[in-house]
Coordinates of C-alpha atoms in Angstrom, one line a residue:
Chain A
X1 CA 0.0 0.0 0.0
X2 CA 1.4 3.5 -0.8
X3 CA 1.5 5.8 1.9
X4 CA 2.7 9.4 2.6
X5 CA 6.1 7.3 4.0
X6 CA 6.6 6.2 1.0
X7 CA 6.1 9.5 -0.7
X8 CA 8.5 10.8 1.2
X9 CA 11.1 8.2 0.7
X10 CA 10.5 7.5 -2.5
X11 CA 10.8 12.2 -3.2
X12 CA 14.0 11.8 -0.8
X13 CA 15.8 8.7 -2.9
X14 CA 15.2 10.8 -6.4
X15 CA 16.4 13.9 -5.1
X16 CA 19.8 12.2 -3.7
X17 CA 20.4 10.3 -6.7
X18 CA 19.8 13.1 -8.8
X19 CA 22.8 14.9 -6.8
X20 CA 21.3 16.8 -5.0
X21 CA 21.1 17.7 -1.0
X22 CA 19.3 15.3 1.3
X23 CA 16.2 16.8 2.6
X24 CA 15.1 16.8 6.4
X25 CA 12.6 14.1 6.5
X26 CA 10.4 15.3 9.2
X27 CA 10.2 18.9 7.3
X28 CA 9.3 16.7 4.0
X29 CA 7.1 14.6 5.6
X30 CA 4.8 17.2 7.4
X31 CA 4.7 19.2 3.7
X32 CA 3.7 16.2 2.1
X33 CA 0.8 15.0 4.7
X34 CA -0.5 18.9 4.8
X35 CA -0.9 18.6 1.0
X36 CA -2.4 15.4 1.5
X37 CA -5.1 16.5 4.5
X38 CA -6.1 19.7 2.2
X39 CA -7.2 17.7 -0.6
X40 CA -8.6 14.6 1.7
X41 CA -11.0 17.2 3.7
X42 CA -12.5 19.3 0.9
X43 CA -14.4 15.8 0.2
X44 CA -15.4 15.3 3.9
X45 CA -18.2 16.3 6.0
X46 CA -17.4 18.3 9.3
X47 CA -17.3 15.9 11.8
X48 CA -14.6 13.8 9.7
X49 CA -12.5 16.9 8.7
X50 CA -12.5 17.7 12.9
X51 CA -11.5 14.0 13.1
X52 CA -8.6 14.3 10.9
X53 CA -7.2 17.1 12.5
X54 CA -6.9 16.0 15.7
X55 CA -5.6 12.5 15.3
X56 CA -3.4 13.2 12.2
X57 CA -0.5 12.7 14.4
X58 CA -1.5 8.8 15.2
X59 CA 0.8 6.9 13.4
X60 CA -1.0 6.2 10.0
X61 CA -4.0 8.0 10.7
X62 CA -4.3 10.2 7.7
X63 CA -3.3 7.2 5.4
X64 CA -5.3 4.9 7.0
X65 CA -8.8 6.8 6.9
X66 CA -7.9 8.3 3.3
X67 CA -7.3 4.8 2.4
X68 CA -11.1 3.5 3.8
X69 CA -12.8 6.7 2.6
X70 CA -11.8 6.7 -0.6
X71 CA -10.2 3.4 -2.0
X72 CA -6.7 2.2 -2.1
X73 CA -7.0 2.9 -5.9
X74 CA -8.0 6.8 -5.3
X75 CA -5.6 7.1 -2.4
X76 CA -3.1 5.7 -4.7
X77 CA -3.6 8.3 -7.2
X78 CA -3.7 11.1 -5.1
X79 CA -0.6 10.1 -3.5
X80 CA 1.5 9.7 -6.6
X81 CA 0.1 13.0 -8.1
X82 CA 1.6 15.0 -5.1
X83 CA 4.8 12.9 -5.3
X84 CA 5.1 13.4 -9.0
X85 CA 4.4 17.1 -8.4
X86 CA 6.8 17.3 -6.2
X87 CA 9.6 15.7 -7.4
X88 CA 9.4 18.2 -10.7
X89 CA 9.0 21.4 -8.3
X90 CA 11.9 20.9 -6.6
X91 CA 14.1 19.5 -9.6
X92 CA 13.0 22.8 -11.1
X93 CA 14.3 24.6 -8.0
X94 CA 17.7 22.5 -8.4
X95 CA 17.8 23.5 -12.6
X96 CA 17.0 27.4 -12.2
X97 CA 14.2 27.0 -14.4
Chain B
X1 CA -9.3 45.1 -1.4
X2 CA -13.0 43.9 -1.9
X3 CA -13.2 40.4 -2.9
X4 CA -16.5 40.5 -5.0
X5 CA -14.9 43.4 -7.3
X6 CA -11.7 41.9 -7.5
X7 CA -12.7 38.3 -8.5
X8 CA -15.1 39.8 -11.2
X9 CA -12.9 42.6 -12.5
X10 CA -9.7 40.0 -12.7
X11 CA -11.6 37.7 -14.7
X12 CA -12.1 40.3 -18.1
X13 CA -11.3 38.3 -20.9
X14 CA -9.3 39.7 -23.5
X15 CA -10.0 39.2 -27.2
X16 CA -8.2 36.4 -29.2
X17 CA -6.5 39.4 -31.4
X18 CA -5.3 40.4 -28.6
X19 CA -3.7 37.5 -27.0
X20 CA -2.5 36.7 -30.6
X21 CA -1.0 40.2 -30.8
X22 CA 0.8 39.3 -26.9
X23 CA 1.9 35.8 -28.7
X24 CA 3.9 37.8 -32.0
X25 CA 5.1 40.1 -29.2
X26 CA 6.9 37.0 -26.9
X27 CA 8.2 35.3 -30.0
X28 CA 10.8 38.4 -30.2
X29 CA 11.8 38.2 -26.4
X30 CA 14.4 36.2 -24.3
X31 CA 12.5 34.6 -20.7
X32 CA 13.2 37.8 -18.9
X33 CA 12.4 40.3 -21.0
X34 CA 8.9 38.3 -21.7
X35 CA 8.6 38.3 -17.7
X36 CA 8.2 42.1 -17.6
X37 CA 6.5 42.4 -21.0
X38 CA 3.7 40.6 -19.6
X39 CA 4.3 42.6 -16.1
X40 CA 3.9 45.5 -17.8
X41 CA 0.9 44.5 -20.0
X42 CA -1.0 44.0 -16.4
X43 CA -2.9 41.3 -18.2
X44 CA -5.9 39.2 -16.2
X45 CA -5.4 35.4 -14.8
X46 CA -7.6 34.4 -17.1
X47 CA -5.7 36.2 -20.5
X48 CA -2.7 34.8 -19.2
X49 CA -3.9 31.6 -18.9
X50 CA -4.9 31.5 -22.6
X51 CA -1.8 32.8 -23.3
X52 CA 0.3 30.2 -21.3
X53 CA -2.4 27.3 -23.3
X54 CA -1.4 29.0 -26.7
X55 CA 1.8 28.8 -26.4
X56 CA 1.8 25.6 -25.1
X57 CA -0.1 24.4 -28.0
X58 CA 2.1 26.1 -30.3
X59 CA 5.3 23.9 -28.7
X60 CA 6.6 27.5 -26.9
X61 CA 7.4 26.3 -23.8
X62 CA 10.1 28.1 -22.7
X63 CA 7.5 31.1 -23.2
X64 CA 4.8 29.3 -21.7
X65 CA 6.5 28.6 -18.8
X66 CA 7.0 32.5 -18.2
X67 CA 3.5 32.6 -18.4
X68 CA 3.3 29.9 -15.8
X69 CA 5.2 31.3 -13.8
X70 CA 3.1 34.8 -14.2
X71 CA -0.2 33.0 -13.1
X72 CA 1.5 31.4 -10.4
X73 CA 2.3 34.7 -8.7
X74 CA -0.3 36.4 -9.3
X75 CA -2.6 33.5 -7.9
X76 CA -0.4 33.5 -4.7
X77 CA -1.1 37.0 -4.7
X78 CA -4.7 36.7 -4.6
X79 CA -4.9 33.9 -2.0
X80 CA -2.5 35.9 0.1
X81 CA -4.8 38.4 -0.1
X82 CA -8.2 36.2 0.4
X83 CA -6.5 34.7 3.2
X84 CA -5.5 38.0 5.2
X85 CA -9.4 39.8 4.3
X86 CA -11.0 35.9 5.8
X87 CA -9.0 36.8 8.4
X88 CA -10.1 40.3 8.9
X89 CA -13.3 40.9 10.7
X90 CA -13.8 44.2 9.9
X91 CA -13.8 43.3 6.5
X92 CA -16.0 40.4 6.6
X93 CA -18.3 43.3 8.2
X94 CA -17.8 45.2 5.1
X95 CA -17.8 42.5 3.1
X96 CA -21.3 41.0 4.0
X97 CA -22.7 44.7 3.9
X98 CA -21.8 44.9 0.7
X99 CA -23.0 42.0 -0.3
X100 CA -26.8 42.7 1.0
X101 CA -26.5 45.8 -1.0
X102 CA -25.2 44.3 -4.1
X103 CA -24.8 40.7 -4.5
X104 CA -22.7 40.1 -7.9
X105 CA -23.5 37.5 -10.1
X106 CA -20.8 35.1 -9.6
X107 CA -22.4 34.9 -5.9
X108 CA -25.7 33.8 -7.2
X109 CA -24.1 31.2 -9.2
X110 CA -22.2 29.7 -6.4
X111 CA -25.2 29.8 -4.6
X112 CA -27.2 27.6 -7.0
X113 CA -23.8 25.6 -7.1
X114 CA -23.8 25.0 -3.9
X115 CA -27.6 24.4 -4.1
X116 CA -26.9 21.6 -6.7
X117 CA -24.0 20.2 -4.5
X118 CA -26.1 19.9 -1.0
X119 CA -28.7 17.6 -3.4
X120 CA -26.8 16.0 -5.9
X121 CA -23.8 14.3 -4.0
X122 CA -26.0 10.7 -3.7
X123 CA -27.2 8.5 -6.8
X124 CA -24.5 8.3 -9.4
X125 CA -26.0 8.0 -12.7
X126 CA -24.6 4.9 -15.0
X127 CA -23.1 6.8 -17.6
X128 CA -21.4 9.3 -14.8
X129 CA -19.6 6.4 -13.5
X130 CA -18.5 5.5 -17.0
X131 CA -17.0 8.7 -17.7
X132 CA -15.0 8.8 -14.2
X133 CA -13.5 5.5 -15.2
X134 CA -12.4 6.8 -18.3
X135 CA -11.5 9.9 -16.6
X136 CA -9.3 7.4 -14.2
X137 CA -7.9 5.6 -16.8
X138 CA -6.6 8.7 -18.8
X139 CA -4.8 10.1 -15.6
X140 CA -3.2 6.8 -14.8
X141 CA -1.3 7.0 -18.1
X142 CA -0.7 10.9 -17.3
X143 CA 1.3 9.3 -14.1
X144 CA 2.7 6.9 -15.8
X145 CA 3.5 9.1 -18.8
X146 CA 5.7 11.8 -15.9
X147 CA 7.2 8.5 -14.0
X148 CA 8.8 7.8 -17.5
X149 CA 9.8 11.5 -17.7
X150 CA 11.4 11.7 -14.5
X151 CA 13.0 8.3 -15.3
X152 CA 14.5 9.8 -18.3
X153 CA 15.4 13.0 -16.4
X154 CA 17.0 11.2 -13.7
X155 CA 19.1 9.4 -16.7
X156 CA 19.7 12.7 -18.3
X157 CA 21.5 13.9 -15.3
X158 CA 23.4 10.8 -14.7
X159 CA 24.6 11.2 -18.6
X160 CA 25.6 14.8 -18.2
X161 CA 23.1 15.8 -21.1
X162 CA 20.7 18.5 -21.4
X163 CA 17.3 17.9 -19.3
X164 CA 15.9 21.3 -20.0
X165 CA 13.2 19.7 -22.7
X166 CA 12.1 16.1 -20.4
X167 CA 12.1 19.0 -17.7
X168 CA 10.0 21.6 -19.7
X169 CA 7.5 19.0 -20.7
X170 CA 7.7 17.7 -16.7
X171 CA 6.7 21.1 -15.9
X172 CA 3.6 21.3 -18.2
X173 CA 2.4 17.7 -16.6
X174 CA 3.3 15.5 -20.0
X175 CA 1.7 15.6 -23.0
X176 CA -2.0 14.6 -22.2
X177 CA -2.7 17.3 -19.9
X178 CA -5.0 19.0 -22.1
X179 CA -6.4 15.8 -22.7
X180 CA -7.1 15.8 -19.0
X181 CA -8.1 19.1 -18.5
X182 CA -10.6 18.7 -21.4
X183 CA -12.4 15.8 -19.8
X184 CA -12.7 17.3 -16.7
X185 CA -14.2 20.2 -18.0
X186 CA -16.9 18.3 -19.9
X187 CA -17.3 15.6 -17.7
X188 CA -20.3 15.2 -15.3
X189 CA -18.5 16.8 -12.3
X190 CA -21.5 15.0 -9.8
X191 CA -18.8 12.2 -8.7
X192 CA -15.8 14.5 -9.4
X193 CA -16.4 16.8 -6.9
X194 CA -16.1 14.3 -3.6
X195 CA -13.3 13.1 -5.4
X196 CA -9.7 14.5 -3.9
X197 CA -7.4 13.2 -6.4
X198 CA -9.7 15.1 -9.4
X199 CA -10.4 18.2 -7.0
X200 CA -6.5 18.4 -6.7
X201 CA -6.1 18.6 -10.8
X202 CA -9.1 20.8 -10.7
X203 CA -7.4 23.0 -8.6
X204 CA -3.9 23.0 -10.8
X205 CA -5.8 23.1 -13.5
X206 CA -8.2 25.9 -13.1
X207 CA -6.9 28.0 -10.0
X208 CA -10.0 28.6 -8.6
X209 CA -10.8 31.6 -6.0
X210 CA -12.0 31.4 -2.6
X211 CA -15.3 32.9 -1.7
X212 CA -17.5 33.3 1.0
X213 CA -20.9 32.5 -0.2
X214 CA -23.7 32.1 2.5
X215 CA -21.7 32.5 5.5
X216 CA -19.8 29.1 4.0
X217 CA -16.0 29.5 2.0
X218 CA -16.7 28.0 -0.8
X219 CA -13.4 27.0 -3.4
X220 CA -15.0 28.4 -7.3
X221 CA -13.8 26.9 -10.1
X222 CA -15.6 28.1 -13.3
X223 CA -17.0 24.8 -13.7
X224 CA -18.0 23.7 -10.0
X225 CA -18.4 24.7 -6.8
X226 CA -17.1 23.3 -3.2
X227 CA -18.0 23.7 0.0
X228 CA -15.5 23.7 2.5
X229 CA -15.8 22.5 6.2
X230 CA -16.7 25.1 8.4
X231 CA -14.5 23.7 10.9
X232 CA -11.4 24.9 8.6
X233 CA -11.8 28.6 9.6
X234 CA -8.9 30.1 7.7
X235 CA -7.4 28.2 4.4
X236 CA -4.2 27.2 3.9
X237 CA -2.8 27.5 0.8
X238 CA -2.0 24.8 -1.6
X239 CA 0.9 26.2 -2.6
X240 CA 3.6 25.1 -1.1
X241 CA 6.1 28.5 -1.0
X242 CA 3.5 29.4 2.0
X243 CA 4.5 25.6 3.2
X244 CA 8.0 25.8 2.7
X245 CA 8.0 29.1 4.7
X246 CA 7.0 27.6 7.3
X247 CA 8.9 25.2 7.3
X248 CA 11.9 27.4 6.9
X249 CA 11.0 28.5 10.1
X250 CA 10.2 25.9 12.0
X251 CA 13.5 24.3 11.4
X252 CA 15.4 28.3 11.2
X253 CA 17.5 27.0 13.9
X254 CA 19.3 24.1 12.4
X255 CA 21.6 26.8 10.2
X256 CA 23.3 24.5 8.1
X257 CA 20.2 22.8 7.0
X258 CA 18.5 25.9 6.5
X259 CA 21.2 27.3 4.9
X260 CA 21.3 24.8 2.4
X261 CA 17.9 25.1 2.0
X262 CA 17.7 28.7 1.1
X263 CA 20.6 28.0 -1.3
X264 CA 18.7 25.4 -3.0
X265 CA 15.3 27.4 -3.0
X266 CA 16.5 29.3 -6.0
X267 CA 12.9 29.0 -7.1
X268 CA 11.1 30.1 -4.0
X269 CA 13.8 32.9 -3.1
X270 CA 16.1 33.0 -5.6
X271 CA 16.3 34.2 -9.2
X272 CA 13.0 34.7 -10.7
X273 CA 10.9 35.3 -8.4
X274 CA 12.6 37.3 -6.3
X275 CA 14.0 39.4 -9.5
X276 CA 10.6 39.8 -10.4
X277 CA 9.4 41.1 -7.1
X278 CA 11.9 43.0 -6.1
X279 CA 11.6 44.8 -9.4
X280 CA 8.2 44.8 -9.9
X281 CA 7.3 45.5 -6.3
X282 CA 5.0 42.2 -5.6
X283 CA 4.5 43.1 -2.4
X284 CA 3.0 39.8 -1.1
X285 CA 6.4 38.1 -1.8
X286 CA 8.6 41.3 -0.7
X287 CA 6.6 41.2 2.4
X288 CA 6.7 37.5 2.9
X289 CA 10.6 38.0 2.4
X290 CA 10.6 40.8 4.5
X291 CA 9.1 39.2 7.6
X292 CA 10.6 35.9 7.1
X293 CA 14.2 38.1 7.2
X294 CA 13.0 40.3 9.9
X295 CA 11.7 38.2 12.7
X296 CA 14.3 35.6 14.3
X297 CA 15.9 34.5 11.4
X298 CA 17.3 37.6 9.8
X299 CA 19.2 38.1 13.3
X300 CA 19.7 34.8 14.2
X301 CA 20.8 33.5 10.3
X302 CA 21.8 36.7 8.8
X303 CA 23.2 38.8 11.6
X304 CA 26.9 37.8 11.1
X305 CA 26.3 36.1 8.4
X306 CA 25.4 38.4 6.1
X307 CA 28.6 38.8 3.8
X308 CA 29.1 34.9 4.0
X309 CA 25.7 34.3 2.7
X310 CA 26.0 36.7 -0.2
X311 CA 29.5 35.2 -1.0
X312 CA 27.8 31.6 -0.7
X313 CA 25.1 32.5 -3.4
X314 CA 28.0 33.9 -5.9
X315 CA 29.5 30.6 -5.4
X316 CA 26.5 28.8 -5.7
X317 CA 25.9 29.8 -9.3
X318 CA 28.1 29.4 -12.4
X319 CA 27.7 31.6 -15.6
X320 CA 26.4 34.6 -13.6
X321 CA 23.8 36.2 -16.1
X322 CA 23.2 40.1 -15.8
X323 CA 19.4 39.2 -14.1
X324 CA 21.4 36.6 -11.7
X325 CA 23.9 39.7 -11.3
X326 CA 20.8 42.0 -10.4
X327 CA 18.7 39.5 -8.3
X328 CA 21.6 39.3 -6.0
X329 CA 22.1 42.6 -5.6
X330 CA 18.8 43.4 -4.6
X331 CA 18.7 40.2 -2.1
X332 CA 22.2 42.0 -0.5
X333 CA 20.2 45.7 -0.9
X334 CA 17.3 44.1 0.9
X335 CA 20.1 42.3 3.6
X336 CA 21.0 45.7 4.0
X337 CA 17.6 47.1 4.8
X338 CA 16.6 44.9 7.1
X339 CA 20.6 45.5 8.8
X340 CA 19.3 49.2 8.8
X341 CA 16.1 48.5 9.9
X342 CA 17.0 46.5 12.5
X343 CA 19.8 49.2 13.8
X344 CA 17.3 52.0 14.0
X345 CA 15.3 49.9 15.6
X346 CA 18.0 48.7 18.5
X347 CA 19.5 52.2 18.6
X348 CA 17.5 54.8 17.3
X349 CA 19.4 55.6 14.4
X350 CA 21.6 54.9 12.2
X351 CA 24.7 56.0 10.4
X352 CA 24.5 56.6 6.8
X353 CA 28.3 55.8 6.3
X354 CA 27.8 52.5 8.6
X355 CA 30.3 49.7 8.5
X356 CA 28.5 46.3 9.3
X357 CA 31.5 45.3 11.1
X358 CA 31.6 47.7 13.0
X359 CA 27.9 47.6 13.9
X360 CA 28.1 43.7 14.2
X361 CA 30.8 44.6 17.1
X362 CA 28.2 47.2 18.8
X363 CA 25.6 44.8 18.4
X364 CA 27.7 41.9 20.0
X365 CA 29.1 44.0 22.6
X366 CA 25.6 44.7 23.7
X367 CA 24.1 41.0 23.1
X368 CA 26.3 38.8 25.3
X369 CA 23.7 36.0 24.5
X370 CA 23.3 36.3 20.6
X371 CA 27.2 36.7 21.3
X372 CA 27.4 33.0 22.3
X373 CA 25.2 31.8 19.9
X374 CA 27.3 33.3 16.8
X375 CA 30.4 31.4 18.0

């Protein structure tokens, strides 16, 4: 199952063999899961947004619910859309362009 | 600013001719020189928009990529500036007045938008669930279309040879993205909308506005409509230079990791957009750069560091151009002001032939703490 760990490895492992510097995990990791809980919540009803916010910090939470909300194969996508996203923002950044 | 003016009078189309005209005009321009063309031209979202699509379509994308970058910032701008009125109670006040004495057009729409979406959400028709597979399908092979980019890129770089076209089509999310963008626009959005992976291309794709509407913030695309929880009482930005900020700071005092950090957010800090703002005055930027640099971190970070930090970023770049040249003098100009800034404010004034040495020494001499932290 992909997961915003995985993200953030997987955005970490590119960037280092793409010689470049490594980046603080935690720092990465809190960027990705924000991007993650903005887009997860703006499909939720009140009571699950309020639910998300206060136990995002449970180990697995955030990937856990998204997963049961809205399908493995949705989560999936979601996930490698902000890890694709990211990867070319910040290879931009490296290149100047 | 008044959010119901600005989110009608920002979205003026301009003619065709016109963007055509714009088009001729790039086609004689290096990046920069486009950058403040368009500046100048004080051109709507919307027109450049078109203009980023045309010239995407026409294979420009060195040109459309200025245009990108154009939208970007002056969509940043405009959720900067949503985000600090939300914030603002006398301006909801004003706002809400206003809109009891005049409510615009686009209000009404959202409101039957919003209508749509309180009764729609349940019972999927058949052929709605057809076209959000195929909708699924075609942005699985966009993924896998940029995972075989960035595996080229990657192999580019190993090679030592040029990535600047996988990276330029990277940038404009692979060939298919009008493809995408098409499909979403004429697809039944009934499913769509309580979907985040789509909502999260929607937003990419169509950099929609933030509204209140009915004492709910509602996020408008042209197309559709979303509520957002009331729980979230003041949005965060998707963009992820407001993300990174904070980030910067949460982690300001670990200085070689920031330090590295700031060096490698040429992007976020460095050339272009920082060349553009500093030149063109974007405030929201300049004063996003300006608080970042005056709170802790220009006098914990910069403070002594200021000369070895503007020596670092010389280093840091190869082939200088003149715009490099000039974006770093304004960074070290806008060092400078903050140094001054920060004097006054310690000291009450402040010498117009100043040495920074010899004000670093005052300031140590007074600052046995920040003293200890320096060495």
């Amino acid at each position: 199952m992909k997961t915003i760990k995985t993200v953030v490895e997987y955005i970490q492992n590119y960037l280092k063999e793409y010689d470049w510097m490594e980046i603080n995990y935690d720092a990465l990791y809190e960027v990705v899961e924000n991007e993650v809980m903005d887009f997860v919540s703006l499909s939720l009803d009140e009571e699950e947004v309020k639910e998300l916010y206060s136990r995002n910090k449970e180990g697995w939470f955030v990937d856990n619910f998204s997963n049961s909300k809205f399908g493995e194969e949705e989560y999936e996508l979601l996930l490698t859309s902000i890890e694709q996203d990211m990867v070319t923002e910040m290879v931009s950044e490296i290149e100047n362009v | 600013m008044n959010v119901n003016t600005a989110n009608t009078s920002n979205i003026v189309n301009e003619s065709d001719q016109r963007i055509d005209q714009i088009i001729w005009e790039l086609d004689w321009k290096t990046a920069e020189e486009a950058g403040n063309f368009l500046e100048w031209e004080k051109l709507d979202v919307l027109t450049l928009n078109n203009i980023k699509k045309k010239l995407a379509e026409a294979e420009n994308y060195e040109m459309a990529q200025v245009a990108k970058n154009m939208v970007e910032s002056m969509w940043w701008e405009e959720v900067v500036n949503q985000e600090n009125e939300i914030s603002n109670e006398k301006f909801q006040k004003n706002l809400n007045m206003e809109k009891e004495e005049n409510r615009s057009t686009q209000d009404a729409q959202a409101a039957e938008l919003l209508k749509q979406l309180s009764s729609d959400t349940e019972s999927p028709e058949s052929s709605e669930t057809n076209n959000v597979s195929q909708l699924v399908d075609l942005f699985k092979t966009q993924q896998s279309e940029i995972a075989d980019l960035q595996r080229q890129l990657l192999e580019a770089k190993k090679q030592g040879t040029d990535t600047s076209a996988i990276l330029s089509q990277l940038r404009l999310g692979g060939t298919i993205t009008n493809e995408v963008s098409s499909q979403l626009s004429t697809n039944d959005l009934q499913k769509l909308k309580t979907s985040p992976v789509f909502l999260r291309f929607k937003v990419k794709l169509e950099k929609p506005v933030f509204k209140k509407v009915e004492g709910r913030t509602a996020l408008m695309f042209p197309s559709i409509s979303v509520k957002l929880p009331k729980f979230r009482t003041k949005l965060r930005s998707r963009y992820r230079l407001n993300k990174t900020i904070k980030k910067i700071n949460k982690y300001k005092n670990d200085s070689e990791w920031f330090m590295k950090y700031f060096l490698s957010k040429r992007q976020l800090l460095g050339w272009w957009p920082v060349w553009q703002s500093f030149t063109a005055m974007n405030m929201n930027i300049m004063k996003l750069f300006g608080l970042w640099l005056t709170k802790d971190v220009f006098e914990k970070e910069f403070f002594y560091q200021k000369e070895t930090f503007i020596t670092n970023l010389k280093n840091n770049i190869t082939n200088q151009t003149d715009a490099e040249n000039t974006t770093i003098l304004k960074i070290e100009n806008a060092l400078d002001y903050h140094y001054k800034t920060y004097m006054v404010k310690k000291y009450g004034s402040y010498d117009k032939n100043y040495n920074s040495y010899e004000y670093q020494n005052r300031f140590k001499l007074n600052n046995q703490d920040d003293v200890a932290m320096a060495a």
